[in-house]
PDB file of C-alpha atoms and ligand atoms in Angstrom:
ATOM      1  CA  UNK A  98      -8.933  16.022   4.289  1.00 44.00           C
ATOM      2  CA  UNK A  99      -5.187  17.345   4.183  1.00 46.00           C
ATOM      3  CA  UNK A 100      -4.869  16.734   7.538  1.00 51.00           C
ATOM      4  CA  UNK A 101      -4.394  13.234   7.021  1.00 52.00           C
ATOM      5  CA  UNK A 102      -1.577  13.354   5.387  1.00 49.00           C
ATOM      6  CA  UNK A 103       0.826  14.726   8.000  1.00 44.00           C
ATOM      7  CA  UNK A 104       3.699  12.089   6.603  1.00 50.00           C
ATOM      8  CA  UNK A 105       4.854  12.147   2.946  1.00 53.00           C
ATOM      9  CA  UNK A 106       5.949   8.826   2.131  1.00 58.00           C
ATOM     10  CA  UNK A 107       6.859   8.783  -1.900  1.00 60.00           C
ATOM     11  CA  UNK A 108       8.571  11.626  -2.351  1.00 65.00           C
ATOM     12  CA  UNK A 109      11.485  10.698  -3.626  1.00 76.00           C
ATOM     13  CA  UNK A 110      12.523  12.287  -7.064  1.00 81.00           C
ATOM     14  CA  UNK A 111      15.491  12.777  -9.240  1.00 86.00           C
ATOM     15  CA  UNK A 112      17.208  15.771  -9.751  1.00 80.00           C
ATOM     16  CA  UNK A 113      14.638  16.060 -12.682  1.00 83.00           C
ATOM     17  CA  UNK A 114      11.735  16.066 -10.095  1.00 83.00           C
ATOM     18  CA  UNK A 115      10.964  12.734 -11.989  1.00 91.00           C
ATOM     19  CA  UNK A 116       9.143  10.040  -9.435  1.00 94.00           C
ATOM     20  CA  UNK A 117      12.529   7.439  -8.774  1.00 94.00           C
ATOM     21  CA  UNK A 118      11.579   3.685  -7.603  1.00 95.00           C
ATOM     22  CA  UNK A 119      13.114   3.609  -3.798  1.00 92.00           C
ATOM     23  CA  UNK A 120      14.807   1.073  -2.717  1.00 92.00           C
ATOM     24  CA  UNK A 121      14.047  -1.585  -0.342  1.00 94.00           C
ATOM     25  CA  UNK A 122      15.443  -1.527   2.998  1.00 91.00           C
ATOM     26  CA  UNK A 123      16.053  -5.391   2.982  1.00 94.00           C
ATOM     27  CA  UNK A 124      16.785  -8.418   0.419  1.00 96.00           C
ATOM     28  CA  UNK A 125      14.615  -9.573  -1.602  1.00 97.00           C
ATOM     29  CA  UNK A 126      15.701 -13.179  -0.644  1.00 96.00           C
ATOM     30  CA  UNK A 127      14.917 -11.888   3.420  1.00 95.00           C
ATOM     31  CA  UNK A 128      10.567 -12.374   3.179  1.00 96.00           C
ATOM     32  CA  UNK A 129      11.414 -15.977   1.665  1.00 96.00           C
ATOM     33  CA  UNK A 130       9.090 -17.641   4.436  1.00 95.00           C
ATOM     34  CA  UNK A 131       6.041 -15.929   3.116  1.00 96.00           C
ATOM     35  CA  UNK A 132       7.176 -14.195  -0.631  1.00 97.00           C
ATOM     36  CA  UNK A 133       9.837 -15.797  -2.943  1.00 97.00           C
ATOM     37  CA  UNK A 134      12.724 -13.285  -4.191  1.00 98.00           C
ATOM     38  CA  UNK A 135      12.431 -13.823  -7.557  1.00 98.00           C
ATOM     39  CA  UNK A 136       8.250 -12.682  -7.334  1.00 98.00           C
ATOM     40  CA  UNK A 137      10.171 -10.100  -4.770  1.00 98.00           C
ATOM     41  CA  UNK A 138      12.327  -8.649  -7.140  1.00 98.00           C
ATOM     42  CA  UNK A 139      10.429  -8.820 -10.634  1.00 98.00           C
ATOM     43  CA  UNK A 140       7.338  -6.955  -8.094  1.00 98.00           C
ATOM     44  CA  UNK A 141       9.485  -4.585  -7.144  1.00 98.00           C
ATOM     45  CA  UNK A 142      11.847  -3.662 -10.190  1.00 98.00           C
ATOM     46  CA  UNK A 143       9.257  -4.495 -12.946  1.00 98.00           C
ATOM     47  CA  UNK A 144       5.878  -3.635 -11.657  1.00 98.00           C
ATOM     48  CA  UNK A 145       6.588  -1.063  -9.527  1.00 98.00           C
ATOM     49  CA  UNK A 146       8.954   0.732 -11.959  1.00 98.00           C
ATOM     50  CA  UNK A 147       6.335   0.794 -14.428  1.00 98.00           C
ATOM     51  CA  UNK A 148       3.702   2.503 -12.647  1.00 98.00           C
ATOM     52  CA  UNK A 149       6.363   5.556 -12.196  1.00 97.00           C
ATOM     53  CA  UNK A 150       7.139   5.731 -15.606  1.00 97.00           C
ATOM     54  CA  UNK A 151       3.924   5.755 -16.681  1.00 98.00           C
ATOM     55  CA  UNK A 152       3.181   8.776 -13.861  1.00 97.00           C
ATOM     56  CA  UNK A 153       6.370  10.650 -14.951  1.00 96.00           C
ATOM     57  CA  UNK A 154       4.902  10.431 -18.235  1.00 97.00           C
ATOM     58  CA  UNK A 155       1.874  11.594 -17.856  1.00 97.00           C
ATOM     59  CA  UNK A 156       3.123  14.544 -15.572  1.00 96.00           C
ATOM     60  CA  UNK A 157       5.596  15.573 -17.869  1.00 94.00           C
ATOM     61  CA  UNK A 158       3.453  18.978 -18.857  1.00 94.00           C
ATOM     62  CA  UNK A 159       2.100  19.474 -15.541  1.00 95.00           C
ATOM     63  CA  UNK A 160       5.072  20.899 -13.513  1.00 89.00           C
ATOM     64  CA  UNK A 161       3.162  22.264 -10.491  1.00 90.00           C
ATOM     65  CA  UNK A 162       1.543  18.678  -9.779  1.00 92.00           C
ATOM     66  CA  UNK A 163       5.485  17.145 -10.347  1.00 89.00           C
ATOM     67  CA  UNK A 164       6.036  18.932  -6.744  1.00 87.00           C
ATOM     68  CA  UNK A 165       3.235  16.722  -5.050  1.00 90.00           C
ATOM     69  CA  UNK A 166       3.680  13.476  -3.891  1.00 91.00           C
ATOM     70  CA  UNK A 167       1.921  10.995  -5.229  1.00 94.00           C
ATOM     71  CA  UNK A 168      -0.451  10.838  -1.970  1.00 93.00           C
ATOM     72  CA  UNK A 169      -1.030  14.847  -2.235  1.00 92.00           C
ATOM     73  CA  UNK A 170      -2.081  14.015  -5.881  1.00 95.00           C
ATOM     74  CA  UNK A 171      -4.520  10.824  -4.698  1.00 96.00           C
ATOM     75  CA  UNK A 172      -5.722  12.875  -1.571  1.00 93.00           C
ATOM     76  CA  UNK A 173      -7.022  15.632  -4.404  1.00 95.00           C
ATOM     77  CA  UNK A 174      -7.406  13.018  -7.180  1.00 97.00           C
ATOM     78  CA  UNK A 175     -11.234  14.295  -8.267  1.00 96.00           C
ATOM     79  CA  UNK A 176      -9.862  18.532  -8.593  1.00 96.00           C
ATOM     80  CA  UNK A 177      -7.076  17.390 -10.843  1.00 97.00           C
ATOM     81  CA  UNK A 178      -6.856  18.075 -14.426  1.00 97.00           C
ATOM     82  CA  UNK A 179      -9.103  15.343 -16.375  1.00 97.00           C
ATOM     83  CA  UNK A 180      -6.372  14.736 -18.259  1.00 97.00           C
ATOM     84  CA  UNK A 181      -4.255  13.065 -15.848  1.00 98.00           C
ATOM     85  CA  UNK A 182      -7.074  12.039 -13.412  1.00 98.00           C
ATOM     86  CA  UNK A 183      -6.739   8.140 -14.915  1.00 98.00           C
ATOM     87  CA  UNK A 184      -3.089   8.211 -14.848  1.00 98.00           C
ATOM     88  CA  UNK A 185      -2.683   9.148 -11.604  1.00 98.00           C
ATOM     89  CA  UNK A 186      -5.277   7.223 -10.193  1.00 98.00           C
ATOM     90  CA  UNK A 187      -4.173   4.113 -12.010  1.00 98.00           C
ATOM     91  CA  UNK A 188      -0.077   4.691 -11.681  1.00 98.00           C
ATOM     92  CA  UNK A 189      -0.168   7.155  -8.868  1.00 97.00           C
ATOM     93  CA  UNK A 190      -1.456   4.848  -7.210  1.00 98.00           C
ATOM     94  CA  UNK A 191       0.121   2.045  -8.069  1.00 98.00           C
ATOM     95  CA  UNK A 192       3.192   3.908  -6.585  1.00 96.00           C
ATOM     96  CA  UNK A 193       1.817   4.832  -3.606  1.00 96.00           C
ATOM     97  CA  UNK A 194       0.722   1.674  -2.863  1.00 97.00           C
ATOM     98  CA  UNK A 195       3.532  -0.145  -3.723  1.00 97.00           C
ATOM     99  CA  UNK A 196       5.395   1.953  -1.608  1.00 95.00           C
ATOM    100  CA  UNK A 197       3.591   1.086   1.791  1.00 96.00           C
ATOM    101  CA  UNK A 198       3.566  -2.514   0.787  1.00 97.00           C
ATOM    102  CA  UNK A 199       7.080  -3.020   0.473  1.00 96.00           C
ATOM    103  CA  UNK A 200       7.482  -1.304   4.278  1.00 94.00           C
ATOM    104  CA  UNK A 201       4.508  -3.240   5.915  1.00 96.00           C
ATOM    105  CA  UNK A 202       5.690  -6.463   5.131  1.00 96.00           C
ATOM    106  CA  UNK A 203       8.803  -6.145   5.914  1.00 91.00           C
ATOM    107  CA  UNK A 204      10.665  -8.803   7.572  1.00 88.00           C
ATOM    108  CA  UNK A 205      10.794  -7.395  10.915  1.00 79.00           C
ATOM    109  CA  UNK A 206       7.182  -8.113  12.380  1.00 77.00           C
ATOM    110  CA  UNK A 207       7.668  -5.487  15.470  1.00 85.00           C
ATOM    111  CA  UNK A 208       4.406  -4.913  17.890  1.00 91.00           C
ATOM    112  CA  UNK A 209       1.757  -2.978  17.448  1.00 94.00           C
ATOM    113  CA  UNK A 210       1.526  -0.028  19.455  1.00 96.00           C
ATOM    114  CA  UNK A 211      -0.428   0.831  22.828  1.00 96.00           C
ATOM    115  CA  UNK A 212      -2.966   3.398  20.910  1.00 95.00           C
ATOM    116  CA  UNK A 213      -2.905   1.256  17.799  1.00 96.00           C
ATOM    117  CA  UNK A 214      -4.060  -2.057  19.916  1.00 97.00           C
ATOM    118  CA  UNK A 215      -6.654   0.530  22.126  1.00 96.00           C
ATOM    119  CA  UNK A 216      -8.319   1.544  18.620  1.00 95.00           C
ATOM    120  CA  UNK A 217      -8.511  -2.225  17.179  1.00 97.00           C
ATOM    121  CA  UNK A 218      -9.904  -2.901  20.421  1.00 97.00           C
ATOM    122  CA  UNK A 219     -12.267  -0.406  20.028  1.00 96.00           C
ATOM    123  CA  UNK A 220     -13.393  -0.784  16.565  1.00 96.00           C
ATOM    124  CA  UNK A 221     -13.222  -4.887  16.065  1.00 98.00           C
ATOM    125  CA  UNK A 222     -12.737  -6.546  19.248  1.00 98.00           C
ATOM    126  CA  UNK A 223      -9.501  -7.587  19.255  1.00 98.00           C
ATOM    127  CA  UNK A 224      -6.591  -8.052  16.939  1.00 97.00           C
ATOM    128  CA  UNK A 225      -7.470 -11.578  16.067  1.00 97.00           C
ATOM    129  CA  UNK A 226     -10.852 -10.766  14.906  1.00 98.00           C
ATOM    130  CA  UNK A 227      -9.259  -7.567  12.655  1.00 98.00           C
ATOM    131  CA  UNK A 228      -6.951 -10.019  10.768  1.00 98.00           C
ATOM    132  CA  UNK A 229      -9.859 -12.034  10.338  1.00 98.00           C
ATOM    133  CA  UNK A 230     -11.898  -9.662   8.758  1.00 98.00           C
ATOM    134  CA  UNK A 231      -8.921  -8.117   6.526  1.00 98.00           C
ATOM    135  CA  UNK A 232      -8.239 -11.962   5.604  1.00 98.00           C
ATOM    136  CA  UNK A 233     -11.867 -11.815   4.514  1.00 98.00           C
ATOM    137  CA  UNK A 234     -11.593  -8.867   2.447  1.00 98.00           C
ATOM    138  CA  UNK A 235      -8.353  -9.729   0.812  1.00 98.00           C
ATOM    139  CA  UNK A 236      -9.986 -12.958  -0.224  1.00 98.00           C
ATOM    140  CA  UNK A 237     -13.306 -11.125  -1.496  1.00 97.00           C
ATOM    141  CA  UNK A 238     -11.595  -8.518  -3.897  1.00 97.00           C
ATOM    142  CA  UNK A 239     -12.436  -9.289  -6.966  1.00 96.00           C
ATOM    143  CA  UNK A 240     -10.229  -9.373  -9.859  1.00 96.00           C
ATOM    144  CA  UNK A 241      -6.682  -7.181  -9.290  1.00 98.00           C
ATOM    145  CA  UNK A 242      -6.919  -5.411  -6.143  1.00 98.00           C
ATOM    146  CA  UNK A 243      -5.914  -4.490  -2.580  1.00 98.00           C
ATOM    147  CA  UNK A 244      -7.224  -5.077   1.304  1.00 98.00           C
ATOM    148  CA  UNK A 245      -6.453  -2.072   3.239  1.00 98.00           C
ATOM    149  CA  UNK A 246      -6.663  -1.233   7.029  1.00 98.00           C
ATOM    150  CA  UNK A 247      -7.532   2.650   6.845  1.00 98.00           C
ATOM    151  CA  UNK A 248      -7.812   5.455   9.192  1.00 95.00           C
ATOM    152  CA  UNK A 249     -10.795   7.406   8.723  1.00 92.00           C
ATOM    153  CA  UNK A 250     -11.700  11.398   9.232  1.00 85.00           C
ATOM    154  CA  UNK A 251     -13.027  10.930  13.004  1.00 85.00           C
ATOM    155  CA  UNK A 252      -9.272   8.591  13.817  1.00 86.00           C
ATOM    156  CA  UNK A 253     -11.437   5.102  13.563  1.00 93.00           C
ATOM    157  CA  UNK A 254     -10.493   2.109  11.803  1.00 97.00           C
ATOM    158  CA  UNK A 255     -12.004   0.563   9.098  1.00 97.00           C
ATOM    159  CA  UNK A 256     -11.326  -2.424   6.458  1.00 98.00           C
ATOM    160  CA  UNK A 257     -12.208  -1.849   3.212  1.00 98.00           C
ATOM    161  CA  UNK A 258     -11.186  -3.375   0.002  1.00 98.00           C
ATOM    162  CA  UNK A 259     -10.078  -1.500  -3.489  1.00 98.00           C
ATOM    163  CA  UNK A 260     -10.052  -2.279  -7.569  1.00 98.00           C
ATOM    164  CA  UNK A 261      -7.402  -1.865  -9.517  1.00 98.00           C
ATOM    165  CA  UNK A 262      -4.615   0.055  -7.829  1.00 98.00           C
ATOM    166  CA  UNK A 263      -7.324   2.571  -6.546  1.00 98.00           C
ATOM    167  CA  UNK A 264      -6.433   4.255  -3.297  1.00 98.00           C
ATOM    168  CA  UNK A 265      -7.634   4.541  -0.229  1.00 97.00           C
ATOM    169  CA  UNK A 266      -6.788   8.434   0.197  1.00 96.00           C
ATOM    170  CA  UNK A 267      -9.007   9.180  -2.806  1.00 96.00           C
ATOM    171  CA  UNK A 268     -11.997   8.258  -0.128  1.00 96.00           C
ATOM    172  CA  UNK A 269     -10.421  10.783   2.657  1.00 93.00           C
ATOM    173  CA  UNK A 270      -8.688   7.607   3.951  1.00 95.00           C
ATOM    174  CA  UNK A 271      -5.097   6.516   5.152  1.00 94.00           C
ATOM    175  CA  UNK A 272      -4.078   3.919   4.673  1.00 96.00           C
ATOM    176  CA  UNK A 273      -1.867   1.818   7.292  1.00 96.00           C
ATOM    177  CA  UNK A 274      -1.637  -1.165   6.152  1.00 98.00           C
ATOM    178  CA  UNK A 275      -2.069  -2.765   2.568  1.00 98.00           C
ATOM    179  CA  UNK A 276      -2.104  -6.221   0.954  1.00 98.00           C
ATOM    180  CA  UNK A 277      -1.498  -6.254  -2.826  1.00 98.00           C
ATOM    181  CA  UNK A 278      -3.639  -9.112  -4.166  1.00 98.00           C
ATOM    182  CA  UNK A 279      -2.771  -8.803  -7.938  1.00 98.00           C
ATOM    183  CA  UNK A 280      -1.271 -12.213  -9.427  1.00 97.00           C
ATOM    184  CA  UNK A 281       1.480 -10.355  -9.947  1.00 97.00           C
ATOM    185  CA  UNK A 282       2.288 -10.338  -6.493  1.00 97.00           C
ATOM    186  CA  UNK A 283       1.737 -14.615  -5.291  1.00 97.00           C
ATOM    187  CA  UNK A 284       1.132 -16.629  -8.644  1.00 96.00           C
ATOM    188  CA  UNK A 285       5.113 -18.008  -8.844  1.00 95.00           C
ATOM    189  CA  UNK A 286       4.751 -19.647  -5.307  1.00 96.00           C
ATOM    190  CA  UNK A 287       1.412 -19.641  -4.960  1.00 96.00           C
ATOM    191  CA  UNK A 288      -0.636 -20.178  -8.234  1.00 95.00           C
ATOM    192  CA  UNK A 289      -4.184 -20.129  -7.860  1.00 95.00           C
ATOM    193  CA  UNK A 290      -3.797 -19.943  -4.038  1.00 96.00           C
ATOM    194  CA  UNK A 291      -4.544 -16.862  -3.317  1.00 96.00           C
ATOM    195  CA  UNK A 292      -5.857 -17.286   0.367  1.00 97.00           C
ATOM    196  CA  UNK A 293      -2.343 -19.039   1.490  1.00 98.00           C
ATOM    197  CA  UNK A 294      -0.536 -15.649   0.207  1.00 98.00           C
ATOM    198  CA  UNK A 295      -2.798 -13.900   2.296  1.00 98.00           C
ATOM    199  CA  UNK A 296      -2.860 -15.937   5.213  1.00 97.00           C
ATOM    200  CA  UNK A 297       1.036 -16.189   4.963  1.00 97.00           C
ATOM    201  CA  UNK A 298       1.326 -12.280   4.593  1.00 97.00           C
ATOM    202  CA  UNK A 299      -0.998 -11.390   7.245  1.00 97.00           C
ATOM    203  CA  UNK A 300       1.302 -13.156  10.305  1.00 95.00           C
ATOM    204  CA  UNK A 301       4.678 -11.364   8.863  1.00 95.00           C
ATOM    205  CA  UNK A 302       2.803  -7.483   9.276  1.00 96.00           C
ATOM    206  CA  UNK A 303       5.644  -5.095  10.193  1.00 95.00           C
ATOM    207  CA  UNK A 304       3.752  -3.431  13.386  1.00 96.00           C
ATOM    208  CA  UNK A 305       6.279  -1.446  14.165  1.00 94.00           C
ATOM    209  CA  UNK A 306       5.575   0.655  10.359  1.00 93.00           C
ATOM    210  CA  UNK A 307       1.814   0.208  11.046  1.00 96.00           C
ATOM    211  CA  UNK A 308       1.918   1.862  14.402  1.00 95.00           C
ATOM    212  CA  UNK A 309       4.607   4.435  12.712  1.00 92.00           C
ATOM    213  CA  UNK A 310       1.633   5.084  10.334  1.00 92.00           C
ATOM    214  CA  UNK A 311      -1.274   5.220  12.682  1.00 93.00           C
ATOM    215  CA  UNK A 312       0.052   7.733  14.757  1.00 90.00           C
ATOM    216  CA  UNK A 313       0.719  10.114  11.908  1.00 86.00           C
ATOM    217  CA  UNK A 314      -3.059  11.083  12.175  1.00 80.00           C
ATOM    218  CA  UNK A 315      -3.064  11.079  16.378  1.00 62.00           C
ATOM    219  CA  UNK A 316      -1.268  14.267  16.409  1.00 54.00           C
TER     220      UNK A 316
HETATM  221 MN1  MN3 B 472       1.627  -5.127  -7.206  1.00 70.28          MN
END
């Protein structure tokens, strides 16, 4: 299963080895066609920042696993201590997730790669049809939750839709690309609406970061 994660993507720590929020690499203010700043920056600096907290804290006696990133930890969620198996699942989570999010919808929609295209292709059709179905699932989730597009063991693609802030690498899985549908992340702009969020976030994917993801397993 470790060979899936040949990228490391949250490890960023103080000099503590405490899990640090990172910062975005645009303005909040900059995905204003599709996600207001203010749901932007209360996302990112309130939600987000509690999640690590509340993983620092529960790592705080467990100094080997404060090495790991948080996807090392999800990857090997179920050999964990019980004792922090909820935390990190729940906040671990939370921060990986949050993480990928904030890159894959940035505002800089790129192109999706030749072998990326080749396996949506091969595993829906065409791209049109895999936005379809991801719409579909982001709309099903029930409750809090996220729509993923995921690599699987054998390199294929698959959609598949989590609870909570559960992730995808706990089921052998990378994830590429991720739509948070919590309230948290639409209900100032869009209220009740949650299909328009999704519809809205699904034409403003950064392919460029997708690809960059994707090809992390076709090594
Ligand atoms: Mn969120």
């Amino acid at each position: 299963m470790s060979n899936l994660l040949v990228q490391e993507f949250t490890n960023t720590t103080n000099a503590q080895g405490e899990f640090v929020l990172p910062q975005l690499k645009y303005s909040y203010d900059s995905v204003a066609d599709y996600i207001d700043a203010e749901t932007m920056e209360i996302h990112h600096t309130k939600h987000h920042q509690t999640y690590i907290t509340k993983l620092n804290a529960a790592l705080v006696n467990h100094a080997d696993l404060r090495t790991q990133s948080a996807e090392a930890l999800l990857l090997n969620l179920n050999n964990l201590p019980s004792e922090v198996q909820g935390a990190v699942r729940n906040h671990g989570g939370g921060h990986a997730n949050h993480c990928l999010f904030w890159e894959v919808i940035a505002p800089h929609s790129g192109q999706c790669s030749k072998d990326l295209t080749n396996a949506i292709d091969n595993s829906f059709g065409n791209l049109e049809n895999c936005l379809t179905e991801l719409n579909n699932c982001a709309i099903s989730v029930f409750g809090s939750g996220w729509a993923w597009l995921a690599v699987d063991q054998q390199k294929n693609l698959k959609i598949l839709g989590t609870p909570n802030q559960d992730s995808p690498l706990s089921q052998g899985l990378l994830p590429i690309f991720g739509i948070d549908v919590w309230e948290h992340a639409y209900y100032l702009r869009y209220q009740n609406r949650r299909p328009d969020y999704i519809s809205s976030v699904l034409k403003h994917i950064n392919w460029d970061n997708v690809s960059a993801r994707f090809h992390t397993v076709q090594k």
